[in-house]
Tab-separated table of C-alpha atoms in Angstrom:
chain	number	residue	atom	x	y	z
A	5	MET	CA	45.052	43.048	125.101
A	6	LYS	CA	43.803	40.212	122.928
A	7	LYS	CA	42.031	37.308	124.564
A	8	CYS	CA	44.194	34.168	124.617
A	9	LEU	CA	42.361	30.849	124.448
A	10	PHE	CA	44.308	27.889	125.730
A	11	ALA	CA	44.895	25.455	122.846
A	12	ILE	CA	47.627	24.015	120.740
A	13	ALA	CA	46.783	23.519	117.096
A	14	LEU	CA	48.240	20.079	116.720
A	15	VAL	CA	46.370	18.319	113.966
A	16	GLY	CA	46.946	16.233	110.881
A	17	LEU	CA	48.524	17.548	107.726
A	18	PHE	CA	45.231	18.463	106.111
A	19	ALA	CA	43.826	20.023	109.253
A	20	ILE	CA	46.527	22.550	109.980
A	21	GLN	CA	45.360	24.922	107.254
A	22	VAL	CA	42.303	27.058	106.655
A	23	PRO	CA	40.237	25.749	103.685
A	24	ALA	CA	41.166	27.587	100.493
A	25	LYS	CA	38.581	29.775	98.746
A	26	ALA	CA	39.769	28.950	95.222
A	27	GLN	CA	37.626	26.615	93.118
A	28	THR	CA	39.744	24.983	90.426
A	29	THR	CA	38.467	22.389	87.975
A	30	THR	CA	40.148	19.018	87.535
A	31	ASN	CA	41.646	20.190	84.247
A	32	GLU	CA	43.036	23.323	85.896
A	33	ARG	CA	44.631	21.278	88.651
A	34	ILE	CA	46.338	18.967	86.156
A	35	TYR	CA	47.521	21.995	84.203
A	36	ILE	CA	49.012	23.559	87.351
A	37	LEU	CA	50.768	20.309	88.238
A	38	SER	CA	52.070	19.987	84.679
A	39	SER	CA	53.306	23.592	84.608
A	40	VAL	CA	55.192	23.138	87.863
A	41	TRP	CA	56.701	19.830	86.715
A	42	LYS	CA	57.805	21.382	83.407
A	43	ASP	CA	59.404	24.338	85.191
A	44	VAL	CA	61.350	22.025	87.492
A	45	CYS	CA	62.557	19.850	84.601
A	46	LYS	CA	63.691	22.853	82.570
A	47	ASN	CA	65.063	25.267	85.161
A	48	PHE	CA	65.703	23.663	88.571
A	49	ALA	CA	69.295	24.550	89.466
A	50	PHE	CA	70.089	21.447	91.524
A	51	PRO	CA	69.799	18.611	88.952
A	52	GLU	CA	71.537	16.087	91.208
A	53	ARG	CA	68.234	16.039	93.066
A	54	PHE	CA	66.753	14.498	89.897
A	55	LYS	CA	68.638	11.289	90.628
A	56	GLU	CA	67.114	11.176	94.087
A	57	VAL	CA	63.588	12.233	93.155
A	58	ASP	CA	63.114	11.447	89.430
A	59	PRO	CA	60.709	14.247	88.444
A	60	ASP	CA	59.032	12.221	85.696
A	61	SER	CA	58.127	9.361	88.042
A	62	LEU	CA	57.011	11.830	90.697
A	63	TYR	CA	54.822	13.632	88.139
A	64	LYS	CA	53.152	10.347	87.139
A	65	GLU	CA	52.628	9.517	90.809
A	66	TYR	CA	50.898	12.821	91.502
A	67	ILE	CA	48.553	12.862	88.488
A	68	PRO	CA	46.020	10.456	90.084
A	69	LYS	CA	46.464	12.161	93.455
A	70	VAL	CA	45.576	15.540	91.945
A	71	LEU	CA	42.720	14.020	89.941
A	72	HIS	CA	41.186	12.657	93.141
A	73	ALA	CA	41.979	15.583	95.450
A	74	GLU	CA	39.085	15.730	97.926
A	75	SER	CA	39.105	19.503	98.286
A	76	GLU	CA	40.903	22.676	97.276
A	77	GLN	CA	42.866	22.449	100.493
A	78	HIS	CA	43.872	18.878	99.692
A	79	PHE	CA	45.054	19.930	96.215
A	80	SER	CA	47.084	22.805	97.689
A	81	ASN	CA	48.782	20.421	100.116
A	82	LEU	CA	49.561	17.958	97.326
A	83	MET	CA	51.268	20.677	95.313
A	84	ALA	CA	53.249	21.741	98.393
A	85	GLU	CA	54.344	18.122	98.866
A	86	PHE	CA	55.286	17.798	95.196
A	87	LEU	CA	57.706	20.727	95.228
A	88	SER	CA	58.988	19.959	98.730
A	89	SER	CA	60.168	16.619	97.317
A	90	PHE	CA	62.997	18.451	95.556
A	91	GLN	CA	64.409	19.554	98.902
A	92	ASP	CA	65.285	23.180	98.272
A	93	GLY	CA	64.313	26.069	100.505
A	94	HIS	CA	63.380	28.403	97.629
A	95	THR	CA	61.511	25.780	95.566
A	96	LYS	CA	57.982	25.716	96.933
A	97	PHE	CA	54.251	26.056	96.264
A	98	ASN	CA	52.443	29.045	97.732
A	99	ASP	CA	48.728	29.443	98.425
A	100	ASN	CA	47.463	32.963	99.067
A	101	ASN	CA	44.051	31.580	100.010
A	102	ILE	CA	45.370	30.100	103.238
A	103	LYS	CA	45.271	32.163	106.390
A	104	ARG	CA	47.343	30.534	109.089
A	105	TYR	CA	46.510	31.275	112.699
A	106	LYS	CA	49.215	30.659	115.279
A	107	VAL	CA	49.026	29.693	118.910
A	108	PRO	CA	50.197	32.463	121.272
A	109	VAL	CA	53.461	30.682	122.071
A	110	VAL	CA	57.018	31.089	120.774
A	111	PHE	CA	59.070	27.918	120.383
A	112	SER	CA	62.815	27.420	119.955
A	113	TRP	CA	64.939	24.388	119.162
A	114	VAL	CA	67.862	23.582	121.423
A	115	LYS	CA	69.563	20.667	119.713
A	116	ASP	CA	66.708	18.204	119.055
A	117	GLN	CA	64.420	19.440	121.802
A	118	LEU	CA	61.659	22.019	121.352
A	119	PHE	CA	61.084	24.504	124.156
A	120	VAL	CA	58.584	27.225	125.004
A	121	THR	CA	60.674	30.403	124.956
A	122	ASN	CA	58.021	33.109	125.146
A	123	ILE	CA	54.357	33.313	126.130
A	124	PRO	CA	51.786	35.997	126.951
A	125	THR	CA	51.654	36.793	130.665
A	126	ALA	CA	48.207	35.187	130.816
A	127	LEU	CA	49.796	31.771	130.156
A	128	LYS	CA	52.762	31.912	132.538
A	129	GLN	CA	51.102	29.633	135.094
A	130	GLU	CA	49.649	27.229	132.536
A	131	ILE	CA	52.870	26.779	130.543
A	132	PRO	CA	56.071	27.795	132.351
A	133	LEU	CA	58.822	29.320	130.256
A	134	GLY	CA	61.423	26.720	129.372
A	135	SER	CA	58.903	23.860	129.170
A	136	GLN	CA	59.727	21.168	126.632
A	137	ILE	CA	57.178	19.882	124.083
A	138	VAL	CA	57.252	16.099	124.446
A	139	GLU	CA	54.143	14.783	122.669
A	140	VAL	CA	51.526	16.037	120.248
A	141	GLU	CA	48.141	14.321	120.278
A	142	GLY	CA	49.684	11.311	121.954
A	143	GLU	CA	52.571	11.023	119.474
A	144	PRO	CA	56.217	11.803	120.233
A	145	LEU	CA	57.041	15.247	118.848
A	146	MET	CA	59.469	14.111	116.144
A	147	ASP	CA	57.074	11.390	114.936
A	148	TYR	CA	54.335	13.972	114.639
A	149	LEU	CA	56.551	16.334	112.651
A	150	GLN	CA	57.740	13.567	110.341
A	151	LYS	CA	54.195	12.472	109.524
A	152	GLN	CA	52.190	15.662	109.571
A	153	VAL	CA	54.436	18.670	108.972
A	154	TYR	CA	57.701	17.787	107.237
A	155	PRO	CA	56.069	16.597	103.960
A	156	ILE	CA	55.105	20.183	103.081
A	157	VAL	CA	58.272	21.883	104.341
A	158	PRO	CA	60.666	23.023	101.561
A	159	ALA	CA	64.206	22.498	102.847
A	160	SER	CA	67.549	21.319	101.499
A	161	ASN	CA	68.864	19.951	104.796
A	162	GLU	CA	67.484	18.529	108.022
A	163	ASN	CA	68.488	21.473	110.201
A	164	TRP	CA	66.487	23.955	108.130
A	165	ARG	CA	63.571	21.541	107.736
A	166	LYS	CA	63.324	21.337	111.515
A	167	ARG	CA	63.413	25.118	111.933
A	168	LYS	CA	61.220	25.943	108.939
A	169	ALA	CA	58.631	23.477	110.285
A	170	LEU	CA	57.880	25.947	113.073
A	171	ASP	CA	56.177	28.152	110.446
A	172	PHE	CA	53.580	25.378	109.974
A	173	PHE	CA	53.601	23.762	113.418
A	174	LEU	CA	50.723	24.742	115.699
A	175	THR	CA	48.940	26.714	113.001
A	176	GLY	CA	45.456	26.280	111.620
A	177	ASP	CA	41.903	27.494	111.602
A	178	LYS	CA	41.044	30.037	114.258
A	179	ASP	CA	39.959	28.760	117.683
A	180	THR	CA	40.981	25.138	117.076
A	181	ARG	CA	41.761	23.256	120.304
A	182	TYR	CA	44.330	20.474	120.683
A	183	ASN	CA	46.354	18.891	123.448
A	184	CYS	CA	49.998	18.146	124.015
A	185	SER	CA	52.283	16.876	126.725
A	186	ILE	CA	54.980	19.135	128.130
A	187	LYS	CA	57.816	18.708	130.580
A	188	THR	CA	58.145	21.734	132.852
A	189	PRO	CA	61.566	23.069	133.928
A	190	ASN	CA	61.202	21.259	137.276
A	191	GLY	CA	60.648	17.919	135.490
A	192	GLU	CA	56.872	17.683	135.939
A	193	MET	CA	54.922	16.075	133.071
A	194	LYS	CA	51.800	18.057	132.268
A	195	GLU	CA	48.917	17.938	129.779
A	196	VAL	CA	48.053	21.348	128.351
A	197	SER	CA	45.826	22.784	125.675
A	198	LEU	CA	45.909	26.075	123.776
A	199	THR	CA	43.955	27.628	120.920
A	200	THR	CA	45.094	29.172	117.652
A	201	GLY	CA	44.105	32.822	117.540
A	202	ILE	CA	46.848	35.149	116.260
A	203	ILE	CA	48.183	35.840	112.761
A	204	GLY	CA	51.518	37.300	113.818
A	205	TYR	CA	53.386	37.557	117.090
A	206	GLU	CA	52.830	41.307	117.012
A	207	ASP	CA	49.152	40.571	117.778
A	208	ILE	CA	50.173	40.014	121.403
A	209	SER	CA	51.232	43.124	123.315
A	210	ASP	CA	52.033	41.532	126.671
A	211	TRP	CA	54.687	38.905	125.969
A	212	LEU	CA	56.440	37.751	129.115
A	213	ILE	CA	59.799	38.514	127.459
A	214	GLN	CA	59.874	41.737	125.472
A	215	ARG	CA	62.010	41.493	122.329
A	216	ASP	CA	63.329	44.315	120.163
A	217	ASN	CA	61.861	43.662	116.709
A	218	ARG	CA	63.015	46.809	114.925
A	219	ILE	CA	64.137	46.305	111.316
A	220	CYS	CA	67.633	47.387	112.305
A	221	TYR	CA	69.361	49.374	115.017
A	222	VAL	CA	72.830	50.314	116.219
A	223	LYS	CA	74.165	50.440	119.765
A	224	ASN	CA	77.499	50.954	121.485
A	225	LEU	CA	79.084	48.095	123.411
A	226	PRO	CA	81.881	48.365	125.985
A	227	GLY	CA	85.383	48.543	124.597
A	228	ASP	CA	84.442	50.927	121.772
A	229	ILE	CA	82.641	48.174	119.854
A	230	LEU	CA	79.738	49.081	117.577
A	231	TYR	CA	76.900	46.564	117.245
A	232	MET	CA	74.288	46.575	114.465
A	233	LYS	CA	71.264	44.284	114.523
A	234	LEU	CA	69.697	43.502	111.136
A	235	THR	CA	66.457	41.530	111.543
A	236	THR	CA	65.554	41.542	107.831
A	237	PHE	CA	67.003	42.484	104.455
A	238	ALA	CA	63.560	43.239	103.028
A	239	LYS	CA	63.953	46.998	103.663
A	240	PRO	CA	67.231	48.101	102.009
A	241	GLN	CA	66.578	51.809	102.470
A	242	SER	CA	66.058	51.396	106.214
A	243	VAL	CA	69.324	49.457	106.512
A	244	LYS	CA	71.188	52.078	104.487
A	245	GLU	CA	69.859	55.006	106.512
A	246	GLU	CA	70.551	53.404	109.892
A	247	PHE	CA	74.086	52.392	108.913
A	248	GLU	CA	75.030	55.750	107.411
A	249	LYS	CA	73.607	57.578	110.440
A	250	TYR	CA	76.378	55.973	112.529
A	251	LEU	CA	79.030	55.848	109.793
A	252	SER	CA	81.585	57.968	111.644
A	253	GLN	CA	81.313	55.663	114.676
A	254	PHE	CA	81.696	52.552	112.501
A	255	ILE	CA	84.878	54.010	111.006
A	256	SER	CA	86.406	55.014	114.350
A	257	SER	CA	85.329	51.956	116.363
A	258	LYS	CA	87.775	49.320	117.566
A	259	GLY	CA	85.472	46.521	116.474
A	260	VAL	CA	82.181	45.996	114.614
A	261	ILE	CA	79.545	43.295	115.098
A	262	PHE	CA	76.826	42.769	112.497
A	263	ASP	CA	74.098	40.538	113.927
A	264	ILE	CA	72.029	38.752	111.243
A	265	ARG	CA	70.708	35.973	113.457
A	266	GLY	CA	67.074	35.322	112.590
A	267	ASN	CA	67.398	37.350	109.367
A	268	ARG	CA	65.616	35.310	106.684
A	269	GLY	CA	66.703	37.559	103.850
A	270	GLY	CA	64.995	39.876	101.429
A	271	THR	CA	67.225	41.507	98.829
A	272	ASP	CA	71.009	41.596	98.406
A	273	GLU	CA	70.675	45.334	97.891
A	274	SER	CA	70.361	45.622	101.681
A	275	TRP	CA	73.950	44.526	102.252
A	276	HIS	CA	75.502	45.799	99.018
A	277	ASN	CA	75.749	49.261	100.555
A	278	LEU	CA	77.345	47.928	103.760
A	279	ILE	CA	80.008	45.834	102.097
A	280	GLN	CA	81.284	48.773	100.035
A	281	TYR	CA	82.440	50.350	103.301
A	282	ILE	CA	84.332	47.149	104.134
A	283	ALA	CA	85.886	45.713	100.949
A	284	ASP	CA	88.976	47.278	99.349
A	285	SER	CA	88.375	49.017	96.027
A	286	ASP	CA	90.362	46.384	94.091
A	287	VAL	CA	88.177	43.500	95.362
A	288	ASN	CA	85.455	42.176	93.087
A	289	ILE	CA	82.663	41.485	95.574
A	290	GLN	CA	81.056	39.095	93.073
A	291	ASP	CA	84.019	36.741	93.650
A	292	GLY	CA	82.543	35.779	97.020
A	293	LEU	CA	79.948	33.563	95.340
A	294	MET	CA	79.837	31.434	92.201
A	295	LEU	CA	76.590	31.446	90.198
A	296	THR	CA	75.556	28.675	87.808
A	297	GLY	CA	72.406	27.808	85.889
A	298	ARG	CA	71.021	25.008	83.753
A	299	VAL	CA	72.016	24.619	80.089
A	300	SER	CA	68.960	23.921	77.953
A	301	ASN	CA	69.714	23.276	74.285
A	302	THR	CA	67.874	20.505	72.454
A	303	ALA	CA	70.374	20.349	69.588
A	304	ILE	CA	73.299	19.777	71.940
A	305	GLU	CA	71.288	17.260	73.935
A	306	LEU	CA	70.580	15.219	70.791
A	307	TYR	CA	73.890	15.433	68.956
A	308	GLU	CA	76.089	14.818	71.956
A	309	LYS	CA	74.340	11.578	72.920
A	310	ASN	CA	77.392	9.441	72.118
A	311	VAL	CA	80.036	11.763	73.558
A	312	PRO	CA	80.765	10.598	77.133
A	313	GLN	CA	82.308	13.925	78.138
A	314	LEU	CA	79.073	15.673	77.255
A	315	ALA	CA	76.662	13.206	78.821
A	316	ASP	CA	75.269	15.894	81.140
A	317	TYR	CA	74.182	17.907	78.113
A	318	TYR	CA	72.375	14.922	76.635
A	319	ASN	CA	70.660	14.201	79.946
A	320	GLY	CA	69.642	17.825	80.385
A	321	VAL	CA	71.484	18.379	83.663
A	322	ALA	CA	74.485	20.401	82.478
A	323	MET	CA	75.276	23.604	84.355
A	324	GLN	CA	77.092	26.702	83.158
A	325	PRO	CA	78.582	29.718	84.972
A	326	ILE	CA	76.606	32.943	85.070
A	327	GLN	CA	78.959	35.871	84.679
A	328	LEU	CA	78.013	39.113	86.396
A	329	ASP	CA	79.561	42.519	85.895
A	330	PRO	CA	82.309	43.275	88.444
A	331	PHE	CA	81.047	44.878	91.645
A	332	LYS	CA	83.714	46.957	93.363
A	333	SER	CA	83.594	49.515	96.121
A	334	LYS	CA	83.756	53.154	95.100
A	335	ILE	CA	83.955	54.386	98.689
A	336	PRO	CA	87.069	56.455	99.541
A	337	ASP	CA	89.608	54.641	101.673
A	338	SER	CA	89.127	57.218	104.444
A	339	LEU	CA	85.524	56.049	104.894
A	340	ARG	CA	86.313	52.340	105.028
A	341	ILE	CA	85.838	50.221	108.190
A	342	LYS	CA	89.263	48.841	109.097
A	343	SER	CA	88.636	47.415	112.559
A	344	PRO	CA	87.871	43.686	113.117
A	345	ILE	CA	84.388	42.677	111.956
A	346	ILE	CA	82.320	39.837	113.407
A	347	LEU	CA	79.197	38.498	111.732
A	348	LEU	CA	76.727	36.692	114.025
A	349	VAL	CA	74.647	33.984	112.296
A	350	ASP	CA	72.313	31.181	113.340
A	351	GLY	CA	70.030	28.497	111.933
A	352	PHE	CA	67.433	31.101	110.907
A	353	THR	CA	69.903	33.174	108.868
A	354	ALA	CA	68.675	32.538	105.332
A	355	SER	CA	68.560	33.635	101.691
A	356	ALA	CA	69.956	37.173	101.121
A	357	ALA	CA	71.368	37.182	104.670
A	358	GLU	CA	73.292	34.023	103.801
A	359	ASP	CA	74.557	35.684	100.621
A	360	PHE	CA	76.009	38.394	102.853
A	361	ALA	CA	77.528	35.880	105.267
A	362	VAL	CA	79.139	33.648	102.654
A	363	THR	CA	80.473	36.622	100.678
A	364	MET	CA	82.009	38.161	103.811
A	365	LYS	CA	83.495	34.795	104.740
A	366	ASN	CA	84.910	33.889	101.325
A	367	LEU	CA	86.408	37.344	100.828
A	368	LYS	CA	87.861	37.155	104.367
A	369	LEU	CA	86.164	40.395	105.373
A	370	ALA	CA	84.720	39.102	108.657
A	371	THR	CA	84.868	36.300	111.199
A	372	ILE	CA	81.631	34.293	111.226
A	373	VAL	CA	80.404	33.342	114.708
A	374	GLY	CA	77.340	31.280	115.602
A	375	THR	CA	75.752	28.132	114.177
A	376	SER	CA	75.308	26.844	110.628
A	377	THR	CA	72.882	28.915	108.558
A	378	ALA	CA	69.736	27.681	106.785
A	379	GLY	CA	71.141	26.690	103.385
A	380	VAL	CA	68.519	28.643	101.411
A	381	VAL	CA	70.995	29.968	98.858
A	382	SER	CA	69.664	30.359	95.305
A	383	SER	CA	67.585	32.655	93.119
A	384	PRO	CA	63.957	31.567	92.640
A	385	LYS	CA	61.752	32.174	89.614
A	386	GLU	CA	58.101	32.868	90.418
A	387	ASN	CA	55.151	31.589	88.383
A	388	ASP	CA	51.568	32.750	88.929
A	389	HIS	CA	49.054	29.935	88.370
A	390	GLY	CA	45.961	31.981	89.119
A	391	HIS	CA	43.364	31.227	91.802
A	392	GLY	CA	45.766	32.569	94.429
A	393	TYR	CA	48.347	29.852	93.667
A	394	TRP	CA	51.948	30.536	92.739
A	395	SER	CA	55.157	28.561	92.766
A	396	GLN	CA	58.871	29.227	93.050
A	397	VAL	CA	61.630	27.176	91.432
A	398	SER	CA	65.312	27.912	92.003
A	399	PHE	CA	66.843	28.656	88.602
A	400	CYS	CA	70.216	29.985	89.767
A	401	ARG	CA	72.611	28.088	92.014
A	402	PHE	CA	74.934	29.868	94.455
A	403	SER	CA	78.080	27.973	95.444
A	404	ASN	CA	81.389	28.725	97.080
A	405	PRO	CA	84.119	29.889	94.647
A	406	ASP	CA	85.676	26.409	94.775
A	407	GLY	CA	82.380	24.900	93.593
A	408	SER	CA	81.356	23.382	96.923
A	409	ASP	CA	77.685	23.721	97.752
A	410	ILE	CA	76.108	25.705	100.561
A	411	ILE	CA	72.542	24.404	100.574
A	412	TYR	CA	73.383	21.083	102.205
A	413	THR	CA	75.321	22.513	105.158
A	414	GLY	CA	74.464	26.187	105.292
A	415	VAL	CA	77.273	28.698	105.796
A	416	LEU	CA	79.630	27.160	108.331
A	417	PRO	CA	80.826	29.573	111.035
A	418	ASP	CA	84.510	30.140	111.714
A	419	THR	CA	83.706	29.860	115.424
A	420	ASN	CA	80.851	27.495	116.240
A	421	ILE	CA	78.603	28.241	119.223
A	422	GLU	CA	76.675	25.711	121.280
A	423	TYR	CA	73.211	27.273	121.540
A	424	THR	CA	71.694	26.880	125.025
A	425	LEU	CA	68.227	27.161	126.524
A	426	ASN	CA	69.362	30.223	128.462
A	427	ASP	CA	70.311	31.804	125.132
A	428	ALA	CA	66.848	31.029	123.755
A	429	LEU	CA	65.243	32.561	126.848
A	430	GLY	CA	67.336	35.707	126.545
A	431	LYS	CA	69.158	35.123	129.830
A	432	THR	CA	72.524	34.800	128.107
A	433	ASP	CA	73.973	35.487	124.668
A	434	THR	CA	76.870	33.099	124.179
A	435	ALA	CA	77.453	34.102	120.553
A	436	LEU	CA	77.621	37.827	121.291
A	437	ASP	CA	79.919	37.263	124.276
A	438	THR	CA	82.208	35.178	122.056
A	439	ALA	CA	82.251	37.885	119.370
A	440	ILE	CA	83.202	40.548	121.895
A	441	ASN	CA	85.970	38.338	123.243
A	442	ILE	CA	87.374	37.767	119.723
A	443	ILE	CA	87.514	41.524	119.148
A	444	HIS	CA	89.274	42.040	122.493
A	445	ILE	CA	91.872	39.469	121.456
A	446	HIS	CA	92.447	41.383	118.206
A	447	GLN	CA	92.794	44.620	120.146
A	448	ALA	CA	95.388	43.107	122.433
A	449	LYS	CA	97.654	42.095	119.551
């Protein structure tokens, strides 16, 4: 068992990270800033953000900031802020030199309140499960997040910014102590302190609530319903093997539930195999999403200056469709899942997992149950800047077939679930219960 020191790493924006080891010159920093700015101007797939941000003005604003960066850590934070300004979950600055230590506490949002939803057994008296975080270093929680954490969080909407912030919140140098105010489940206000000391939650072996963190698994539910949990799409072979191991049961079941809550994505390859056992052979699976990218052509930009219909070309913000080869199932009809399918999603369903959800929804292959997803729907281009620094800029935009965007709202469920504290604590599972009930209704028809 690892020793747990009682502290909460609640510090200012420049104190929540371990100092970077890179040593860039002033010229190198300006070059990195310029490269990132150029990439955004040329490739960023959400040009309407330009009207809100104005990349040229932002670039000019950040030149003196970068020139006077007090440390490597300060420079890294400035670059994170710069790209976060464009408000897209895949457009961000990454620093491999930073090693973030977490506090040994798991937090969950229930509406706009943040609760302690898992702790090591050593902390169960100090911080009761279900306690609410009220203040951080004397500041109300939301004020603290707005000032110290949100500026470096890449997110296209407020719901994802709030959830993504938990990746940065309470992280920092090892053994850093800070205080916060909590409200216990019985209403008592209490001052507590904890210490950062773990890299990942797997570093603690004695969590009060034991969770199943397998990449994927299948289990039988009452009523001949087959349930498959998919925690990540980063391991396509694992998903394929687990699914095909139970293929005969999927085909014969009276209902199927795919649970991608908390799945932050990976690669679309992970679900491409699954959907071929669901979609009819005459369905083009690519029709579930529309892809567009920027049009960059200097000649058109110049010569169409006085043509109102082509103003977007002149201003460099025109978009064009990206046509992909048809993707159709080649699975025999006898091996296709024909029972009702439910897809469980939540606010941490992101990226490739959202691609799966929106494709299933738009092709009417499943009923989506849960809460709105993250809105991290795009394809990012990676650029290595050396010194352990690299950036991502979304160059391909994913939209619904009718052209409506997904990043601002996430994938909207067909049946919305009100997430409760008991759900977060694992005492209930409202979404799963609702999915089972929907399947029972289908069976009764």
